[in-house]
Amino acid sequence: MHWIAIIIIAVWMLVGGVLHMIMPEPFFHAVPDGWPKLAIVYLSGIAEIAIGVGVLMPRTRAIAGLAFAAMCLVYLPIHVWDFFRTDPIFSVPWAASTRIAVQLALIALGLWLWQRRKISV
């Protein structure tokens, strides 16, 4: 399970981070109006790439797992907010519900990886 968690987090963050950098526009819908959309999308992409790389390195794996959980927790309100928007990111409610469930599972996965630091030290 340990390596599966590492692969899931690394791929999730590296692919997501690269997409933030090469195709930022689709992510603008998740940034509230009045906020600097491009800067936020780029900064979050950089953070995602850093976490994706960090989880691959044994020395930074635990803190990257915690950072992953924290970032997923920060993103969670965006998906909840989608239920109340007049122009939702996910046009069908079940897609937003699924995304919330996935976020909760990803938070748990990151915390699990962070807690493994006690086992592997």
mmCIF file with all atom_site columns, C-alpha atoms in Angstrom:
data_model
loop_
_atom_site.group_PDB
_atom_site.id
_atom_site.type_symbol
_atom_site.label_atom_id
_atom_site.label_alt_id
_atom_site.label_comp_id
_atom_site.label_asym_id
_atom_site.label_entity_id
_atom_site.label_seq_id
_atom_site.pdbx_PDB_ins_code
_atom_site.Cartn_x
_atom_site.Cartn_y
_atom_site.Cartn_z
_atom_site.occupancy
_atom_site.B_iso_or_equiv
_atom_site.pdbx_formal_charge
_atom_site.auth_seq_id
_atom_site.auth_comp_id
_atom_site.auth_asym_id
_atom_site.auth_atom_id
_atom_site.pdbx_PDB_model_num
ATOM 1   C CA . MET A 1 1   ? 0.000   0.000  0.000   1.00 0.00 ? 1   MET A CA 1
ATOM 2   C CA . HIS A 1 2   ? 2.880   2.367  0.784   1.00 0.00 ? 2   HIS A CA 1
ATOM 3   C CA . TRP A 1 3   ? 4.161   2.497  -2.810  1.00 0.00 ? 3   TRP A CA 1
ATOM 4   C CA . ILE A 1 4   ? 0.639   2.710  -4.203  1.00 0.00 ? 4   ILE A CA 1
ATOM 5   C CA . ALA A 1 5   ? 0.033   5.820  -2.082  1.00 0.00 ? 5   ALA A CA 1
ATOM 6   C CA . ILE A 1 6   ? 3.307   7.344  -3.263  1.00 0.00 ? 6   ILE A CA 1
ATOM 7   C CA . ILE A 1 7   ? 2.486   6.703  -6.911  1.00 0.00 ? 7   ILE A CA 1
ATOM 8   C CA . ILE A 1 8   ? -1.072  8.046  -6.599  1.00 0.00 ? 8   ILE A CA 1
ATOM 9   C CA . ILE A 1 9   ? 0.063   11.248 -4.892  1.00 0.00 ? 9   ILE A CA 1
ATOM 10  C CA . ALA A 1 10  ? 3.047   11.781 -7.203  1.00 0.00 ? 10  ALA A CA 1
ATOM 11  C CA . VAL A 1 11  ? 1.046   11.285 -10.393 1.00 0.00 ? 11  VAL A CA 1
ATOM 12  C CA . TRP A 1 12  ? -1.923  13.305 -9.099  1.00 0.00 ? 12  TRP A CA 1
ATOM 13  C CA . MET A 1 13  ? 0.251   16.267 -8.173  1.00 0.00 ? 13  MET A CA 1
ATOM 14  C CA . LEU A 1 14  ? 2.728   16.175 -11.042 1.00 0.00 ? 14  LEU A CA 1
ATOM 15  C CA . VAL A 1 15  ? 0.032   15.866 -13.716 1.00 0.00 ? 15  VAL A CA 1
ATOM 16  C CA . GLY A 1 16  ? -2.140  18.477 -11.999 1.00 0.00 ? 16  GLY A CA 1
ATOM 17  C CA . GLY A 1 17  ? 0.765   20.862 -11.517 1.00 0.00 ? 17  GLY A CA 1
ATOM 18  C CA . VAL A 1 18  ? 1.903   20.591 -15.116 1.00 0.00 ? 18  VAL A CA 1
ATOM 19  C CA . LEU A 1 19  ? -1.664  21.139 -16.332 1.00 0.00 ? 19  LEU A CA 1
ATOM 20  C CA . HIS A 1 20  ? -1.886  24.282 -14.187 1.00 0.00 ? 20  HIS A CA 1
ATOM 21  C CA . MET A 1 21  ? 1.213   25.582 -15.971 1.00 0.00 ? 21  MET A CA 1
ATOM 22  C CA . ILE A 1 22  ? 0.441   24.666 -19.585 1.00 0.00 ? 22  ILE A CA 1
ATOM 23  C CA . MET A 1 23  ? -3.359  25.123 -19.547 1.00 0.00 ? 23  MET A CA 1
ATOM 24  C CA . PRO A 1 24  ? -4.208  27.575 -16.748 1.00 0.00 ? 24  PRO A CA 1
ATOM 25  C CA . GLU A 1 25  ? -7.536  28.794 -18.141 1.00 0.00 ? 25  GLU A CA 1
ATOM 26  C CA . PRO A 1 26  ? -9.687  25.782 -17.122 1.00 0.00 ? 26  PRO A CA 1
ATOM 27  C CA . PHE A 1 27  ? -8.605  26.345 -13.504 1.00 0.00 ? 27  PHE A CA 1
ATOM 28  C CA . PHE A 1 28  ? -9.737  29.983 -13.487 1.00 0.00 ? 28  PHE A CA 1
ATOM 29  C CA . HIS A 1 29  ? -13.306 28.866 -12.700 1.00 0.00 ? 29  HIS A CA 1
ATOM 30  C CA . ALA A 1 30  ? -12.148 27.591 -9.312  1.00 0.00 ? 30  ALA A CA 1
ATOM 31  C CA . VAL A 1 31  ? -10.666 30.983 -8.330  1.00 0.00 ? 31  VAL A CA 1
ATOM 32  C CA . PRO A 1 32  ? -13.131 33.486 -6.865  1.00 0.00 ? 32  PRO A CA 1
ATOM 33  C CA . ASP A 1 33  ? -13.821 36.624 -8.865  1.00 0.00 ? 33  ASP A CA 1
ATOM 34  C CA . GLY A 1 34  ? -11.608 39.555 -7.975  1.00 0.00 ? 34  GLY A CA 1
ATOM 35  C CA . TRP A 1 35  ? -8.633  37.337 -7.125  1.00 0.00 ? 35  TRP A CA 1
ATOM 36  C CA . PRO A 1 36  ? -5.544  37.223 -9.386  1.00 0.00 ? 36  PRO A CA 1
ATOM 37  C CA . LYS A 1 37  ? -6.536  34.066 -11.251 1.00 0.00 ? 37  LYS A CA 1
ATOM 38  C CA . LEU A 1 38  ? -3.371  33.460 -13.284 1.00 0.00 ? 38  LEU A CA 1
ATOM 39  C CA . ALA A 1 39  ? -1.056  34.029 -10.319 1.00 0.00 ? 39  ALA A CA 1
ATOM 40  C CA . ILE A 1 40  ? -3.079  31.705 -8.072  1.00 0.00 ? 40  ILE A CA 1
ATOM 41  C CA . VAL A 1 41  ? -3.246  28.975 -10.715 1.00 0.00 ? 41  VAL A CA 1
ATOM 42  C CA . TYR A 1 42  ? 0.509   29.203 -11.373 1.00 0.00 ? 42  TYR A CA 1
ATOM 43  C CA . LEU A 1 43  ? 1.394   29.249 -7.668  1.00 0.00 ? 43  LEU A CA 1
ATOM 44  C CA . SER A 1 44  ? -0.829  26.274 -6.939  1.00 0.00 ? 44  SER A CA 1
ATOM 45  C CA . GLY A 1 45  ? 0.702   24.465 -9.920  1.00 0.00 ? 45  GLY A CA 1
ATOM 46  C CA . ILE A 1 46  ? 4.204   25.084 -8.592  1.00 0.00 ? 46  ILE A CA 1
ATOM 47  C CA . ALA A 1 47  ? 3.129   23.833 -5.158  1.00 0.00 ? 47  ALA A CA 1
ATOM 48  C CA . GLU A 1 48  ? 1.597   20.719 -6.705  1.00 0.00 ? 48  GLU A CA 1
ATOM 49  C CA . ILE A 1 49  ? 4.775   19.945 -8.643  1.00 0.00 ? 49  ILE A CA 1
ATOM 50  C CA . ALA A 1 50  ? 6.873   20.452 -5.499  1.00 0.00 ? 50  ALA A CA 1
ATOM 51  C CA . ILE A 1 51  ? 4.642   18.051 -3.549  1.00 0.00 ? 51  ILE A CA 1
ATOM 52  C CA . GLY A 1 52  ? 4.716   15.517 -6.391  1.00 0.00 ? 52  GLY A CA 1
ATOM 53  C CA . VAL A 1 53  ? 8.509   15.567 -6.454  1.00 0.00 ? 53  VAL A CA 1
ATOM 54  C CA . GLY A 1 54  ? 8.736   15.648 -2.653  1.00 0.00 ? 54  GLY A CA 1
ATOM 55  C CA . VAL A 1 55  ? 6.682   12.510 -2.205  1.00 0.00 ? 55  VAL A CA 1
ATOM 56  C CA . LEU A 1 56  ? 9.080   10.619 -4.485  1.00 0.00 ? 56  LEU A CA 1
ATOM 57  C CA . MET A 1 57  ? 12.074  11.359 -2.246  1.00 0.00 ? 57  MET A CA 1
ATOM 58  C CA . PRO A 1 58  ? 12.328  9.332  0.958   1.00 0.00 ? 58  PRO A CA 1
ATOM 59  C CA . ARG A 1 59  ? 13.759  12.257 2.920   1.00 0.00 ? 59  ARG A CA 1
ATOM 60  C CA . THR A 1 60  ? 10.804  14.577 2.124   1.00 0.00 ? 60  THR A CA 1
ATOM 61  C CA . ARG A 1 61  ? 8.066   11.969 1.641   1.00 0.00 ? 61  ARG A CA 1
ATOM 62  C CA . ALA A 1 62  ? 6.330   12.402 4.999   1.00 0.00 ? 62  ALA A CA 1
ATOM 63  C CA . ILE A 1 63  ? 6.179   16.199 4.861   1.00 0.00 ? 63  ILE A CA 1
ATOM 64  C CA . ALA A 1 64  ? 5.059   16.000 1.221   1.00 0.00 ? 64  ALA A CA 1
ATOM 65  C CA . GLY A 1 65  ? 2.251   13.673 2.329   1.00 0.00 ? 65  GLY A CA 1
ATOM 66  C CA . LEU A 1 66  ? 1.203   16.212 4.943   1.00 0.00 ? 66  LEU A CA 1
ATOM 67  C CA . ALA A 1 67  ? 1.438   19.050 2.403   1.00 0.00 ? 67  ALA A CA 1
ATOM 68  C CA . PHE A 1 68  ? -0.675  16.988 -0.007  1.00 0.00 ? 68  PHE A CA 1
ATOM 69  C CA . ALA A 1 69  ? -3.354  16.483 2.645   1.00 0.00 ? 69  ALA A CA 1
ATOM 70  C CA . ALA A 1 70  ? -3.272  20.198 3.496   1.00 0.00 ? 70  ALA A CA 1
ATOM 71  C CA . MET A 1 71  ? -3.566  21.237 -0.142  1.00 0.00 ? 71  MET A CA 1
ATOM 72  C CA . CYS A 1 72  ? -6.484  18.854 -0.680  1.00 0.00 ? 72  CYS A CA 1
ATOM 73  C CA . LEU A 1 73  ? -8.115  20.291 2.442   1.00 0.00 ? 73  LEU A CA 1
ATOM 74  C CA . VAL A 1 74  ? -7.657  23.815 1.062   1.00 0.00 ? 74  VAL A CA 1
ATOM 75  C CA . TYR A 1 75  ? -9.223  22.727 -2.259  1.00 0.00 ? 75  TYR A CA 1
ATOM 76  C CA . LEU A 1 76  ? -12.187 21.047 -0.529  1.00 0.00 ? 76  LEU A CA 1
ATOM 77  C CA . PRO A 1 77  ? -14.226 24.268 -0.043  1.00 0.00 ? 77  PRO A CA 1
ATOM 78  C CA . ILE A 1 78  ? -13.934 24.968 -3.771  1.00 0.00 ? 78  ILE A CA 1
ATOM 79  C CA . HIS A 1 79  ? -15.812 21.751 -4.470  1.00 0.00 ? 79  HIS A CA 1
ATOM 80  C CA . VAL A 1 80  ? -18.407 22.457 -1.780  1.00 0.00 ? 80  VAL A CA 1
ATOM 81  C CA . TRP A 1 81  ? -18.803 26.003 -3.156  1.00 0.00 ? 81  TRP A CA 1
ATOM 82  C CA . ASP A 1 82  ? -19.600 24.456 -6.533  1.00 0.00 ? 82  ASP A CA 1
ATOM 83  C CA . PHE A 1 83  ? -22.988 23.315 -5.182  1.00 0.00 ? 83  PHE A CA 1
ATOM 84  C CA . PHE A 1 84  ? -24.017 26.913 -4.554  1.00 0.00 ? 84  PHE A CA 1
ATOM 85  C CA . ARG A 1 85  ? -22.609 28.655 -7.628  1.00 0.00 ? 85  ARG A CA 1
ATOM 86  C CA . THR A 1 86  ? -24.822 29.864 -10.440 1.00 0.00 ? 86  THR A CA 1
ATOM 87  C CA . ASP A 1 87  ? -22.159 28.633 -12.901 1.00 0.00 ? 87  ASP A CA 1
ATOM 88  C CA . PRO A 1 88  ? -20.808 25.426 -11.323 1.00 0.00 ? 88  PRO A CA 1
ATOM 89  C CA . ILE A 1 89  ? -17.504 23.932 -12.391 1.00 0.00 ? 89  ILE A CA 1
ATOM 90  C CA . PHE A 1 90  ? -19.216 20.541 -12.491 1.00 0.00 ? 90  PHE A CA 1
ATOM 91  C CA . SER A 1 91  ? -22.548 20.956 -14.236 1.00 0.00 ? 91  SER A CA 1
ATOM 92  C CA . VAL A 1 92  ? -24.033 17.770 -12.824 1.00 0.00 ? 92  VAL A CA 1
ATOM 93  C CA . PRO A 1 93  ? -24.399 17.516 -9.030  1.00 0.00 ? 93  PRO A CA 1
ATOM 94  C CA . TRP A 1 94  ? -23.160 13.906 -8.833  1.00 0.00 ? 94  TRP A CA 1
ATOM 95  C CA . ALA A 1 95  ? -19.833 14.981 -10.344 1.00 0.00 ? 95  ALA A CA 1
ATOM 96  C CA . ALA A 1 96  ? -19.337 17.574 -7.606  1.00 0.00 ? 96  ALA A CA 1
ATOM 97  C CA . SER A 1 97  ? -20.357 15.008 -4.978  1.00 0.00 ? 97  SER A CA 1
ATOM 98  C CA . THR A 1 98  ? -17.889 12.510 -6.380  1.00 0.00 ? 98  THR A CA 1
ATOM 99  C CA . ARG A 1 99  ? -15.149 15.137 -6.383  1.00 0.00 ? 99  ARG A CA 1
ATOM 100 C CA . ILE A 1 100 ? -15.825 15.910 -2.697  1.00 0.00 ? 100 ILE A CA 1
ATOM 101 C CA . ALA A 1 101 ? -15.601 12.205 -1.832  1.00 0.00 ? 101 ALA A CA 1
ATOM 102 C CA . VAL A 1 102 ? -12.349 11.924 -3.799  1.00 0.00 ? 102 VAL A CA 1
ATOM 103 C CA . GLN A 1 103 ? -10.919 14.960 -1.963  1.00 0.00 ? 103 GLN A CA 1
ATOM 104 C CA . LEU A 1 104 ? -11.725 13.367 1.393   1.00 0.00 ? 104 LEU A CA 1
ATOM 105 C CA . ALA A 1 105 ? -10.058 10.104 0.315   1.00 0.00 ? 105 ALA A CA 1
ATOM 106 C CA . LEU A 1 106 ? -6.987  12.027 -0.901  1.00 0.00 ? 106 LEU A CA 1
ATOM 107 C CA . ILE A 1 107 ? -6.741  13.905 2.405   1.00 0.00 ? 107 ILE A CA 1
ATOM 108 C CA . ALA A 1 108 ? -6.803  10.572 4.247   1.00 0.00 ? 108 ALA A CA 1
ATOM 109 C CA . LEU A 1 109 ? -4.155  9.158  1.896   1.00 0.00 ? 109 LEU A CA 1
ATOM 110 C CA . GLY A 1 110 ? -1.823  12.106 2.485   1.00 0.00 ? 110 GLY A CA 1
ATOM 111 C CA . LEU A 1 111 ? -2.269  11.898 6.252   1.00 0.00 ? 111 LEU A CA 1
ATOM 112 C CA . TRP A 1 112 ? -1.650  8.146  6.154   1.00 0.00 ? 112 TRP A CA 1
ATOM 113 C CA . LEU A 1 113 ? 1.600   8.684  4.268   1.00 0.00 ? 113 LEU A CA 1
ATOM 114 C CA . TRP A 1 114 ? 2.644   11.406 6.719   1.00 0.00 ? 114 TRP A CA 1
ATOM 115 C CA . GLN A 1 115 ? 1.956   9.117  9.664   1.00 0.00 ? 115 GLN A CA 1
ATOM 116 C CA . ARG A 1 116 ? 4.191   6.424  8.148   1.00 0.00 ? 116 ARG A CA 1
ATOM 117 C CA . ARG A 1 117 ? 7.195   8.605  9.067   1.00 0.00 ? 117 ARG A CA 1
ATOM 118 C CA . LYS A 1 118 ? 7.028   7.048  12.532  1.00 0.00 ? 118 LYS A CA 1
ATOM 119 C CA . ILE A 1 119 ? 7.258   3.580  11.015  1.00 0.00 ? 119 ILE A CA 1
ATOM 120 C CA . SER A 1 120 ? 10.035  4.220  8.495   1.00 0.00 ? 120 SER A CA 1
ATOM 121 C CA . VAL A 1 121 ? 12.368  6.287  10.693  1.00 0.00 ? 121 VAL A CA 1
#
